[in-house]
Amino acid sequence: MKLDLNNCPKVGILTTLLCILGSSGFAQNPIIQTKHTADPAPMVYKDTVYLYTGHDEDDAFGFKMTDWLLYTSTDMVNWQDRGPVASLKNFKWVDADNGAWAAQCVERNGKFYLYCTVPGGVGIGVLVSDSPYGPFVDPIGKPLVKNSNEDIDPTVMIDDDGQAYMYWGNPNLWYVKLKEDMISIDGEIVKDSSFAKLEGQKDPFRYQEGPWAWKKNGNYYMAYASTCCPEGIGYAMGKSATGPWVFKGMIMDRNSRSNGNHPGIIDYKGKSYVFGFNYEILKKTMSKHYERRSVCLTQLVYNEDGTLKELPFWTSESVEPVGTLNPYRRTEAETIAFSEGLKTEKQTEWERNIPWDKGAKIADRVVVSSIHNGDHLMVRAVDFSKGIKSLDVNVASLYGGKIEVYLDSIDGPLLGVVNVNTQGEGDIFRTVNGSMKNITGKHDVFFVFKGKKDLFYFDWWQFKS
């Protein structure tokens, strides 16, 4: 990337940095900043990318994981937090409150199947739903696979002939055919002979864990976390869903900045992408290692012969938007391209505050929380085709404050301010309006929060033309 500093304004370090990055994308990796996320499993369904992730708790020392989260996007830069979609509690046969390791969701015949790791030899479970958002239920009441202590990190691929395969394993790669119902196995479990680690022999594949299988242009691919620890992302290619596999190289070499990795790979709107994770958000505040990971994303590049171009280890740079955001529709505040200092959480608002009589449920919400002075969020590629006059925001005020709205950078032109003048209403959501300067065109928008103490919960926003 060629940097042209002469065309960038000298009015603040951040503005200059954003200008420098502007030609190829904002700094955005990791793509989720409000929670620690791991083991990304993207799924394309109709016009949307559904990104299922593991969830490292904020106080995790080792692996502390109880549920699986979902994020969605139609432009690859703005990701909406949909909250938890499943947890270990979905499996009645699991007697543990920690261990919601890697999972993957696939669609077949209008149903959605979530294959979930429960480590320690407990097995791989499957959940099913009529919607990618859930609710998910356990259709069999037992593990789908309970083979060995290597039963982790399932990935599922449905071949062109309709045959589904599930792969998994650490430190070996295992696979089994699935029946058309996707909740029962068909035949024997197989240890893949290509990847099998033999005593005293060097492993040519550098396979460790986290497999991801897919097919493109007649070639079968198996990507995986390689050579622990740290782990990069290696890959092999084959002529069938069961190999034989040939090691082709690294999608991304390992790096000391990240202990682990876990690939997820999709095609979307004419481009290919690889997801994984690093520890960059953790490293902003902690000097020692904790399992608090953060999902990342970059574009995947195929060579003419079908092999993959090796990429640098996760950079901070964002991918380019492949869509725009409509500001005239209600947009959930937890739709975020990048944020600083914020959290998101799921809340239920009840009619009454009496524990033994809550009254009617008013709403379930995912909201932006932990909002303090100077925190901000950004949304990208906002298409102001009709101009604007004002902005509605829906908030529940704690101590109150204001939202300053800036264009294209955090210290760019000020569009306007929405004042939240009430306080002591953290359990009541109200819509507040503020006047905005008129603009048109496609822009990035920054919401910057100002005030004292805990300001408010932020539910949604909508511009008016």
Tab-separated table of C-alpha atoms in Angstrom:
chain	number	residue	atom	x	y	z
A	1	MET	CA	0.000	0.000	0.000
A	2	LYS	CA	1.429	3.367	-1.023
A	3	LEU	CA	0.965	6.048	1.633
A	4	ASP	CA	0.556	9.656	0.510
A	5	LEU	CA	0.928	11.863	3.557
A	6	ASN	CA	0.733	15.040	1.483
A	7	ASN	CA	-2.982	14.522	0.876
A	8	CYS	CA	-3.773	13.950	4.570
A	9	PRO	CA	-4.722	16.811	6.906
A	10	LYS	CA	-2.286	17.588	9.755
A	11	VAL	CA	-5.095	18.038	12.309
A	12	GLY	CA	-4.733	15.300	14.846
A	13	ILE	CA	-2.861	12.018	14.881
A	14	LEU	CA	-6.010	9.881	14.595
A	15	THR	CA	-7.398	11.855	11.655
A	16	THR	CA	-4.090	11.551	9.818
A	17	LEU	CA	-3.944	7.816	10.526
A	18	LEU	CA	-7.480	7.282	9.245
A	19	CYS	CA	-6.663	9.255	6.118
A	20	ILE	CA	-3.598	7.088	5.518
A	21	LEU	CA	-5.659	3.938	5.891
A	22	GLY	CA	-8.554	5.302	3.884
A	23	SER	CA	-7.453	3.965	0.502
A	24	SER	CA	-7.572	0.349	1.648
A	25	GLY	CA	-9.756	0.326	4.729
A	26	PHE	CA	-9.903	1.546	8.312
A	27	ALA	CA	-8.086	-0.128	11.129
A	28	GLN	CA	-10.749	-2.581	12.300
A	29	ASN	CA	-9.196	-5.924	13.257
A	30	PRO	CA	-10.197	-7.491	15.566
A	31	ILE	CA	-13.679	-7.095	14.089
A	32	ILE	CA	-15.480	-7.525	17.450
A	33	GLN	CA	-14.296	-5.164	20.179
A	34	THR	CA	-17.119	-5.359	22.744
A	35	LYS	CA	-16.510	-8.988	23.803
A	36	HIS	CA	-13.727	-11.551	23.652
A	37	THR	CA	-14.598	-13.933	20.808
A	38	ALA	CA	-12.896	-17.041	19.444
A	39	ASP	CA	-13.207	-19.954	17.001
A	40	PRO	CA	-15.076	-18.097	14.220
A	41	ALA	CA	-17.510	-20.132	12.116
A	42	PRO	CA	-18.970	-18.005	9.290
A	43	MET	CA	-21.991	-19.182	7.301
A	44	VAL	CA	-23.479	-17.484	4.229
A	45	TYR	CA	-27.245	-17.835	4.032
A	46	LYS	CA	-29.199	-15.872	1.432
A	47	ASP	CA	-27.814	-12.311	1.539
A	48	THR	CA	-26.257	-12.377	5.021
A	49	VAL	CA	-23.077	-13.608	6.702
A	50	TYR	CA	-23.842	-15.337	10.013
A	51	LEU	CA	-20.726	-15.439	12.184
A	52	TYR	CA	-20.954	-17.888	15.076
A	53	THR	CA	-18.189	-17.555	17.667
A	54	GLY	CA	-17.016	-18.907	20.952
A	55	HIS	CA	-17.015	-16.517	23.888
A	56	ASP	CA	-14.113	-16.025	26.298
A	57	GLU	CA	-15.291	-14.402	29.516
A	58	ASP	CA	-13.671	-11.100	30.475
A	59	ASP	CA	-12.046	-12.668	33.554
A	60	ALA	CA	-10.840	-15.833	31.799
A	61	PHE	CA	-7.444	-17.140	32.904
A	62	GLY	CA	-7.517	-20.315	30.824
A	63	PHE	CA	-10.512	-21.328	28.720
A	64	LYS	CA	-13.671	-20.013	30.387
A	65	MET	CA	-16.502	-20.468	27.895
A	66	THR	CA	-20.180	-21.144	28.551
A	67	ASP	CA	-22.063	-20.059	25.420
A	68	TRP	CA	-21.915	-19.438	21.665
A	69	LEU	CA	-22.550	-16.003	20.138
A	70	LEU	CA	-23.850	-14.796	16.780
A	71	TYR	CA	-22.940	-11.714	14.726
A	72	THR	CA	-24.354	-10.803	11.319
A	73	SER	CA	-23.297	-8.562	8.454
A	74	THR	CA	-24.325	-7.762	4.888
A	75	ASP	CA	-21.279	-5.615	4.105
A	76	MET	CA	-18.361	-7.385	5.919
A	77	VAL	CA	-17.520	-4.285	7.960
A	78	ASN	CA	-20.540	-3.531	10.170
A	79	TRP	CA	-21.284	-6.473	12.502
A	80	GLN	CA	-24.507	-6.671	14.519
A	81	ASP	CA	-24.333	-8.464	17.862
A	82	ARG	CA	-27.261	-10.910	18.035
A	83	GLY	CA	-26.387	-12.155	21.513
A	84	PRO	CA	-25.971	-15.752	22.684
A	85	VAL	CA	-27.696	-18.366	20.493
A	86	ALA	CA	-26.868	-21.475	22.550
A	87	SER	CA	-25.007	-22.599	25.656
A	88	LEU	CA	-23.901	-25.740	27.453
A	89	LYS	CA	-27.320	-25.711	29.128
A	90	ASN	CA	-28.826	-26.787	25.795
A	91	PHE	CA	-27.262	-30.215	26.341
A	92	LYS	CA	-28.909	-32.015	29.259
A	93	TRP	CA	-26.223	-34.722	29.062
A	94	VAL	CA	-23.458	-32.203	29.801
A	95	ASP	CA	-22.680	-31.849	33.496
A	96	ALA	CA	-20.400	-28.832	33.226
A	97	ASP	CA	-20.648	-25.067	33.292
A	98	ASN	CA	-17.438	-24.484	31.306
A	99	GLY	CA	-16.348	-25.903	27.960
A	100	ALA	CA	-18.363	-24.317	25.133
A	101	TRP	CA	-15.498	-24.721	22.690
A	102	ALA	CA	-15.534	-24.421	18.907
A	103	ALA	CA	-18.822	-24.861	17.020
A	104	GLN	CA	-20.033	-24.560	13.423
A	105	CYS	CA	-23.505	-23.994	11.980
A	106	VAL	CA	-24.612	-25.322	8.578
A	107	GLU	CA	-27.953	-25.084	6.768
A	108	ARG	CA	-29.715	-27.949	5.042
A	109	ASN	CA	-33.273	-28.053	3.705
A	110	GLY	CA	-34.272	-24.954	5.641
A	111	LYS	CA	-32.986	-26.165	9.005
A	112	PHE	CA	-29.854	-25.045	10.819
A	113	TYR	CA	-27.516	-27.469	12.556
A	114	LEU	CA	-25.037	-26.267	15.177
A	115	TYR	CA	-22.229	-28.755	15.868
A	116	CYS	CA	-20.641	-28.046	19.241
A	117	THR	CA	-17.535	-29.144	21.082
A	118	VAL	CA	-17.814	-30.262	24.690
A	119	PRO	CA	-14.178	-31.107	25.561
A	120	GLY	CA	-12.602	-33.630	27.882
A	121	GLY	CA	-13.928	-36.683	26.089
A	122	VAL	CA	-17.562	-35.647	26.622
A	123	GLY	CA	-18.196	-35.545	22.888
A	124	ILE	CA	-19.478	-33.447	19.989
A	125	GLY	CA	-23.129	-32.442	20.246
A	126	VAL	CA	-25.595	-31.179	17.660
A	127	LEU	CA	-28.395	-28.645	18.014
A	128	VAL	CA	-31.071	-27.816	15.450
A	129	SER	CA	-33.261	-24.780	14.749
A	130	ASP	CA	-35.682	-23.508	12.125
A	131	SER	CA	-33.809	-20.182	12.140
A	132	PRO	CA	-30.129	-19.211	12.085
A	133	TYR	CA	-30.894	-17.054	15.132
A	134	GLY	CA	-32.264	-19.991	17.129
A	135	PRO	CA	-33.707	-21.087	19.427
A	136	PHE	CA	-31.609	-24.237	19.102
A	137	VAL	CA	-32.657	-27.530	20.671
A	138	ASP	CA	-30.936	-30.882	21.156
A	139	PRO	CA	-32.711	-33.393	18.861
A	140	ILE	CA	-30.972	-36.564	20.087
A	141	GLY	CA	-30.260	-36.026	23.796
A	142	LYS	CA	-26.745	-37.462	23.616
A	143	PRO	CA	-23.410	-36.830	21.843
A	144	LEU	CA	-23.458	-37.169	18.080
A	145	VAL	CA	-19.858	-38.399	18.352
A	146	LYS	CA	-18.094	-39.702	21.439
A	147	ASN	CA	-14.901	-41.247	20.154
A	148	SER	CA	-11.910	-40.040	22.226
A	149	ASN	CA	-10.368	-37.075	24.018
A	150	GLU	CA	-9.638	-35.727	20.525
A	151	ASP	CA	-13.331	-34.917	19.936
A	152	ILE	CA	-13.008	-31.149	19.469
A	153	ASP	CA	-13.433	-28.521	16.745
A	154	PRO	CA	-16.070	-29.992	14.385
A	155	THR	CA	-16.410	-28.727	10.828
A	156	VAL	CA	-19.105	-29.925	8.422
A	157	MET	CA	-19.116	-29.867	4.619
A	158	ILE	CA	-21.958	-30.981	2.334
A	159	ASP	CA	-20.549	-32.237	-0.965
A	160	ASP	CA	-22.138	-31.601	-4.360
A	161	ASP	CA	-23.752	-35.060	-4.329
A	162	GLY	CA	-25.517	-34.252	-1.038
A	163	GLN	CA	-23.247	-36.345	1.169
A	164	ALA	CA	-22.341	-34.526	4.380
A	165	TYR	CA	-19.044	-35.050	6.190
A	166	MET	CA	-17.979	-33.991	9.661
A	167	TYR	CA	-14.277	-33.560	10.471
A	168	TRP	CA	-12.665	-32.820	13.843
A	169	GLY	CA	-9.710	-33.550	16.064
A	170	ASN	CA	-6.541	-32.615	17.935
A	171	PRO	CA	-3.822	-33.730	17.274
A	172	ASN	CA	-5.203	-36.057	14.555
A	173	LEU	CA	-7.855	-35.392	11.934
A	174	TRP	CA	-10.944	-37.615	12.144
A	175	TYR	CA	-14.010	-37.742	9.912
A	176	VAL	CA	-17.360	-39.487	9.550
A	177	LYS	CA	-20.224	-39.356	7.056
A	178	LEU	CA	-23.507	-37.859	8.242
A	179	LYS	CA	-26.904	-39.105	7.189
A	180	GLU	CA	-29.248	-36.745	5.377
A	181	ASP	CA	-30.974	-35.924	8.668
A	182	MET	CA	-27.646	-34.339	9.788
A	183	ILE	CA	-28.141	-35.640	13.345
A	184	SER	CA	-26.883	-39.214	12.929
A	185	ILE	CA	-23.675	-40.705	11.604
A	186	ASP	CA	-23.446	-43.033	8.598
A	187	GLY	CA	-20.743	-45.678	8.948
A	188	GLU	CA	-17.521	-45.887	10.894
A	189	ILE	CA	-15.436	-43.051	12.311
A	190	VAL	CA	-12.140	-42.794	10.401
A	191	LYS	CA	-8.753	-41.407	11.402
A	192	ASP	CA	-7.539	-39.683	8.244
A	193	SER	CA	-4.458	-41.524	7.022
A	194	SER	CA	-3.029	-38.441	5.275
A	195	PHE	CA	-2.982	-36.404	8.459
A	196	ALA	CA	-2.345	-39.248	10.918
A	197	LYS	CA	0.635	-38.555	13.140
A	198	LEU	CA	2.993	-41.525	13.230
A	199	GLU	CA	5.292	-42.194	16.152
A	200	GLY	CA	8.765	-40.777	15.591
A	201	GLN	CA	7.986	-39.244	12.196
A	202	LYS	CA	7.898	-35.598	11.216
A	203	ASP	CA	4.409	-34.234	10.529
A	204	PRO	CA	4.480	-32.835	6.958
A	205	PHE	CA	1.053	-31.181	7.344
A	206	ARG	CA	1.788	-29.382	10.627
A	207	TYR	CA	-1.811	-30.154	11.552
A	208	GLN	CA	-2.841	-29.297	15.110
A	209	GLU	CA	-6.582	-28.643	15.422
A	210	GLY	CA	-9.456	-26.464	14.201
A	211	PRO	CA	-10.119	-27.978	10.745
A	212	TRP	CA	-12.286	-26.162	8.184
A	213	ALA	CA	-13.377	-28.018	5.024
A	214	TRP	CA	-14.743	-26.512	1.803
A	215	LYS	CA	-14.879	-27.025	-1.956
A	216	LYS	CA	-14.198	-24.522	-4.727
A	217	ASN	CA	-13.778	-24.964	-8.494
A	218	GLY	CA	-13.553	-28.735	-8.196
A	219	ASN	CA	-10.863	-28.663	-5.510
A	220	TYR	CA	-11.339	-29.802	-1.926
A	221	TYR	CA	-9.609	-27.810	0.797
A	222	MET	CA	-8.784	-28.469	4.436
A	223	ALA	CA	-7.510	-25.493	6.438
A	224	TYR	CA	-6.509	-25.840	10.076
A	225	ALA	CA	-4.618	-24.359	12.981
A	226	SER	CA	-1.044	-25.530	12.611
A	227	THR	CA	1.993	-26.212	14.787
A	228	CYS	CA	1.100	-25.285	18.361
A	229	CYS	CA	2.108	-23.016	19.924
A	230	PRO	CA	1.766	-20.301	18.593
A	231	GLU	CA	-0.482	-21.490	15.774
A	232	GLY	CA	-0.696	-20.291	12.203
A	233	ILE	CA	-3.165	-21.480	9.553
A	234	GLY	CA	-2.015	-24.222	7.184
A	235	TYR	CA	-3.951	-25.922	4.411
A	236	ALA	CA	-4.048	-29.022	2.232
A	237	MET	CA	-5.876	-29.852	-0.995
A	238	GLY	CA	-7.461	-33.050	-2.277
A	239	LYS	CA	-9.553	-34.509	-5.085
A	240	SER	CA	-12.332	-35.812	-2.831
A	241	ALA	CA	-13.925	-35.018	0.498
A	242	THR	CA	-11.825	-37.748	2.114
A	243	GLY	CA	-8.553	-36.958	0.390
A	244	PRO	CA	-5.941	-38.086	-0.103
A	245	TRP	CA	-4.738	-34.701	1.110
A	246	VAL	CA	-1.595	-32.929	-0.057
A	247	PHE	CA	-0.050	-30.196	2.091
A	248	LYS	CA	0.154	-26.965	0.111
A	249	GLY	CA	1.518	-24.423	2.568
A	250	MET	CA	0.405	-21.706	4.923
A	251	ILE	CA	-2.505	-19.328	4.590
A	252	MET	CA	-0.940	-17.419	7.447
A	253	ASP	CA	2.261	-18.310	9.275
A	254	ARG	CA	2.285	-18.490	13.048
A	255	ASN	CA	3.226	-15.443	15.083
A	256	SER	CA	4.285	-15.005	18.681
A	257	ARG	CA	1.531	-12.428	19.193
A	258	SER	CA	-1.134	-15.165	19.071
A	259	ASN	CA	-1.044	-18.436	20.982
A	260	GLY	CA	-3.790	-20.126	18.939
A	261	ASN	CA	-5.792	-19.834	15.738
A	262	HIS	CA	-8.930	-21.284	14.168
A	263	PRO	CA	-9.840	-20.693	10.506
A	264	GLY	CA	-13.284	-20.110	9.031
A	265	ILE	CA	-13.523	-19.532	5.270
A	266	ILE	CA	-16.351	-18.294	3.013
A	267	ASP	CA	-17.133	-16.717	-0.352
A	268	TYR	CA	-19.443	-13.702	-0.210
A	269	LYS	CA	-20.485	-11.197	-2.867
A	270	GLY	CA	-17.722	-12.268	-5.226
A	271	LYS	CA	-14.879	-12.226	-2.708
A	272	SER	CA	-13.268	-14.837	-0.469
A	273	TYR	CA	-12.512	-14.333	3.219
A	274	VAL	CA	-10.669	-16.077	6.025
A	275	PHE	CA	-11.524	-15.564	9.686
A	276	GLY	CA	-9.371	-16.423	12.694
A	277	PHE	CA	-8.373	-14.776	15.946
A	278	ASN	CA	-5.608	-13.012	17.822
A	279	TYR	CA	-5.085	-11.546	21.298
A	280	GLU	CA	-4.678	-7.883	20.393
A	281	ILE	CA	-7.473	-6.516	22.605
A	282	LEU	CA	-6.108	-8.448	25.585
A	283	LYS	CA	-2.592	-7.162	24.922
A	284	LYS	CA	-3.735	-3.549	25.099
A	285	THR	CA	-4.120	-3.893	28.858
A	286	MET	CA	-2.407	-7.119	29.981
A	287	SER	CA	1.265	-8.159	29.865
A	288	LYS	CA	0.784	-11.873	30.627
A	289	HIS	CA	-1.096	-14.492	28.635
A	290	TYR	CA	-4.795	-15.198	29.234
A	291	GLU	CA	-7.269	-16.973	26.979
A	292	ARG	CA	-9.184	-13.864	25.950
A	293	ARG	CA	-9.222	-13.989	22.181
A	294	SER	CA	-10.596	-11.712	19.474
A	295	VAL	CA	-11.912	-12.695	16.027
A	296	CYS	CA	-10.191	-11.209	12.974
A	297	LEU	CA	-10.932	-11.151	9.257
A	298	THR	CA	-9.063	-10.606	6.007
A	299	GLN	CA	-9.567	-11.269	2.317
A	300	LEU	CA	-8.416	-14.666	1.011
A	301	VAL	CA	-6.653	-14.798	-2.362
A	302	TYR	CA	-6.581	-17.804	-4.719
A	303	ASN	CA	-3.776	-18.335	-7.210
A	304	GLU	CA	-4.581	-19.443	-10.776
A	305	ASP	CA	-3.758	-23.081	-9.969
A	306	GLY	CA	-6.182	-23.109	-7.022
A	307	THR	CA	-3.553	-22.765	-4.324
A	308	LEU	CA	-3.828	-19.951	-1.791
A	309	LYS	CA	-1.663	-16.893	-1.443
A	310	GLU	CA	0.119	-16.713	1.899
A	311	LEU	CA	-1.089	-13.724	3.893
A	312	PRO	CA	0.667	-11.693	6.578
A	313	PHE	CA	-0.353	-12.463	10.142
A	314	TRP	CA	-3.472	-10.539	11.137
A	315	THR	CA	-3.009	-6.859	10.393
A	316	SER	CA	-5.235	-4.185	11.905
A	317	GLU	CA	-6.538	-3.128	8.496
A	318	SER	CA	-10.197	-3.647	7.621
A	319	VAL	CA	-11.532	-5.265	4.474
A	320	GLU	CA	-13.414	-3.062	2.034
A	321	PRO	CA	-17.204	-2.767	2.417
A	322	VAL	CA	-19.219	-4.865	-0.040
A	323	GLY	CA	-22.470	-3.074	0.752
A	324	THR	CA	-23.842	0.081	2.335
A	325	LEU	CA	-25.764	0.842	5.484
A	326	ASN	CA	-29.187	2.494	5.170
A	327	PRO	CA	-29.357	5.282	7.801
A	328	TYR	CA	-33.087	5.885	7.294
A	329	ARG	CA	-34.016	2.516	8.748
A	330	ARG	CA	-33.780	1.787	12.431
A	331	THR	CA	-30.253	0.485	13.045
A	332	GLU	CA	-29.419	-1.419	16.194
A	333	ALA	CA	-26.698	0.405	18.133
A	334	GLU	CA	-24.807	-2.877	18.538
A	335	THR	CA	-24.168	-2.784	14.769
A	336	ILE	CA	-20.531	-1.755	14.917
A	337	ALA	CA	-17.540	-1.525	12.616
A	338	PHE	CA	-15.196	-0.377	15.378
A	339	SER	CA	-15.569	0.798	18.962
A	340	GLU	CA	-13.532	1.854	21.966
A	341	GLY	CA	-14.446	1.310	25.611
A	342	LEU	CA	-17.885	-0.217	25.001
A	343	LYS	CA	-19.616	-3.483	25.842
A	344	THR	CA	-22.811	-5.093	24.577
A	345	GLU	CA	-25.301	-7.047	26.650
A	346	LYS	CA	-28.675	-8.696	26.360
A	347	GLN	CA	-31.447	-7.168	28.474
A	348	THR	CA	-35.084	-7.931	29.135
A	349	GLU	CA	-37.409	-5.040	30.004
A	350	TRP	CA	-40.429	-5.923	32.136
A	351	GLU	CA	-43.596	-3.977	32.831
A	352	ARG	CA	-42.941	-3.965	36.582
A	353	ASN	CA	-39.915	-4.152	38.862
A	354	ILE	CA	-41.405	-6.499	41.481
A	355	PRO	CA	-39.548	-9.848	41.505
A	356	TRP	CA	-42.676	-11.924	42.214
A	357	ASP	CA	-44.774	-10.068	39.638
A	358	LYS	CA	-42.771	-8.704	36.709
A	359	GLY	CA	-45.884	-8.132	34.648
A	360	ALA	CA	-45.735	-8.338	30.877
A	361	LYS	CA	-42.473	-8.517	28.986
A	362	ILE	CA	-41.916	-5.285	27.092
A	363	ALA	CA	-38.887	-6.289	25.031
A	364	ASP	CA	-35.748	-8.373	24.753
A	365	ARG	CA	-32.861	-6.254	23.574
A	366	VAL	CA	-29.167	-6.381	22.829
A	367	VAL	CA	-27.827	-2.943	23.752
A	368	VAL	CA	-24.557	-1.052	23.882
A	369	SER	CA	-23.490	-0.661	27.504
A	370	SER	CA	-20.554	0.444	29.660
A	371	ILE	CA	-20.719	3.880	27.990
A	372	HIS	CA	-18.432	6.489	29.516
A	373	ASN	CA	-16.972	9.846	28.565
A	374	GLY	CA	-14.846	9.603	25.421
A	375	ASP	CA	-16.010	6.160	24.345
A	376	HIS	CA	-17.126	5.878	20.725
A	377	LEU	CA	-18.418	3.577	18.022
A	378	MET	CA	-18.105	3.779	14.274
A	379	VAL	CA	-20.278	2.502	11.434
A	380	ARG	CA	-18.965	2.385	7.882
A	381	ALA	CA	-20.296	2.995	4.380
A	382	VAL	CA	-23.442	4.856	5.468
A	383	ASP	CA	-25.360	5.986	2.384
A	384	PHE	CA	-26.982	9.393	2.964
A	385	SER	CA	-28.682	9.427	-0.441
A	386	LYS	CA	-31.619	11.583	0.728
A	387	GLY	CA	-29.724	13.965	3.001
A	388	ILE	CA	-30.491	14.358	6.718
A	389	LYS	CA	-32.216	16.770	9.100
A	390	SER	CA	-32.120	15.013	12.464
A	391	LEU	CA	-31.186	11.868	14.367
A	392	ASP	CA	-33.352	9.739	16.661
A	393	VAL	CA	-31.627	7.634	19.323
A	394	ASN	CA	-33.275	5.192	21.699
A	395	VAL	CA	-31.596	5.130	25.110
A	396	ALA	CA	-32.194	4.285	28.769
A	397	SER	CA	-30.515	7.030	30.768
A	398	LEU	CA	-28.383	6.253	33.811
A	399	TYR	CA	-26.658	9.562	34.614
A	400	GLY	CA	-27.301	11.096	31.193
A	401	GLY	CA	-24.903	12.701	28.741
A	402	LYS	CA	-24.745	13.432	25.056
A	403	ILE	CA	-23.905	11.830	21.714
A	404	GLU	CA	-21.749	13.853	19.355
A	405	VAL	CA	-21.930	12.692	15.727
A	406	TYR	CA	-18.870	13.130	13.500
A	407	LEU	CA	-18.333	12.486	9.818
A	408	ASP	CA	-15.565	10.253	8.405
A	409	SER	CA	-13.251	10.441	11.437
A	410	ILE	CA	-13.490	10.833	15.168
A	411	ASP	CA	-12.372	14.448	14.911
A	412	GLY	CA	-13.944	15.160	11.535
A	413	PRO	CA	-16.840	17.553	10.837
A	414	LEU	CA	-19.459	17.640	13.616
A	415	LEU	CA	-22.906	16.785	12.248
A	416	GLY	CA	-24.778	17.480	15.443
A	417	VAL	CA	-25.426	16.529	19.059
A	418	VAL	CA	-28.159	14.519	20.757
A	419	ASN	CA	-28.596	15.519	24.403
A	420	VAL	CA	-29.813	12.915	26.889
A	421	ASN	CA	-30.909	15.209	29.707
A	422	THR	CA	-32.723	12.730	31.964
A	423	GLN	CA	-31.137	10.405	34.521
A	424	GLY	CA	-32.195	7.592	36.812
A	425	GLU	CA	-34.099	5.838	34.005
A	426	GLY	CA	-31.777	2.951	33.231
A	427	ASP	CA	-34.746	0.592	33.026
A	428	ILE	CA	-36.883	2.749	30.709
A	429	PHE	CA	-36.015	3.230	27.045
A	430	ARG	CA	-36.982	6.542	25.435
A	431	THR	CA	-36.390	8.056	21.987
A	432	VAL	CA	-34.468	11.355	21.927
A	433	ASN	CA	-33.962	13.576	18.874
A	434	GLY	CA	-31.185	15.950	17.838
A	435	SER	CA	-30.800	18.274	14.834
A	436	MET	CA	-28.113	17.396	12.247
A	437	LYS	CA	-26.356	19.308	9.485
A	438	ASN	CA	-27.473	18.175	6.065
A	439	ILE	CA	-25.093	15.950	4.122
A	440	THR	CA	-25.326	13.550	1.193
A	441	GLY	CA	-23.153	10.756	-0.143
A	442	LYS	CA	-21.523	7.729	1.421
A	443	HIS	CA	-19.672	8.296	4.679
A	444	ASP	CA	-18.372	6.679	7.842
A	445	VAL	CA	-20.098	7.910	10.993
A	446	PHE	CA	-18.673	8.188	14.504
A	447	PHE	CA	-20.874	8.348	17.598
A	448	VAL	CA	-18.801	9.875	20.419
A	449	PHE	CA	-20.190	9.788	23.951
A	450	LYS	CA	-19.675	12.618	26.448
A	451	GLY	CA	-20.659	13.025	30.094
A	452	LYS	CA	-19.872	11.865	33.619
A	453	LYS	CA	-20.131	8.398	35.198
A	454	ASP	CA	-22.206	5.715	33.435
A	455	LEU	CA	-24.126	7.579	30.744
A	456	PHE	CA	-26.921	5.377	29.324
A	457	TYR	CA	-27.780	2.164	27.509
A	458	PHE	CA	-27.961	2.667	23.739
A	459	ASP	CA	-30.528	0.560	21.855
A	460	TRP	CA	-30.898	1.966	18.313
A	461	TRP	CA	-30.516	4.999	16.052
A	462	GLN	CA	-32.209	6.347	12.894
A	463	PHE	CA	-31.518	9.419	10.750
A	464	LYS	CA	-34.416	11.484	9.408
A	465	SER	CA	-34.316	13.230	6.012
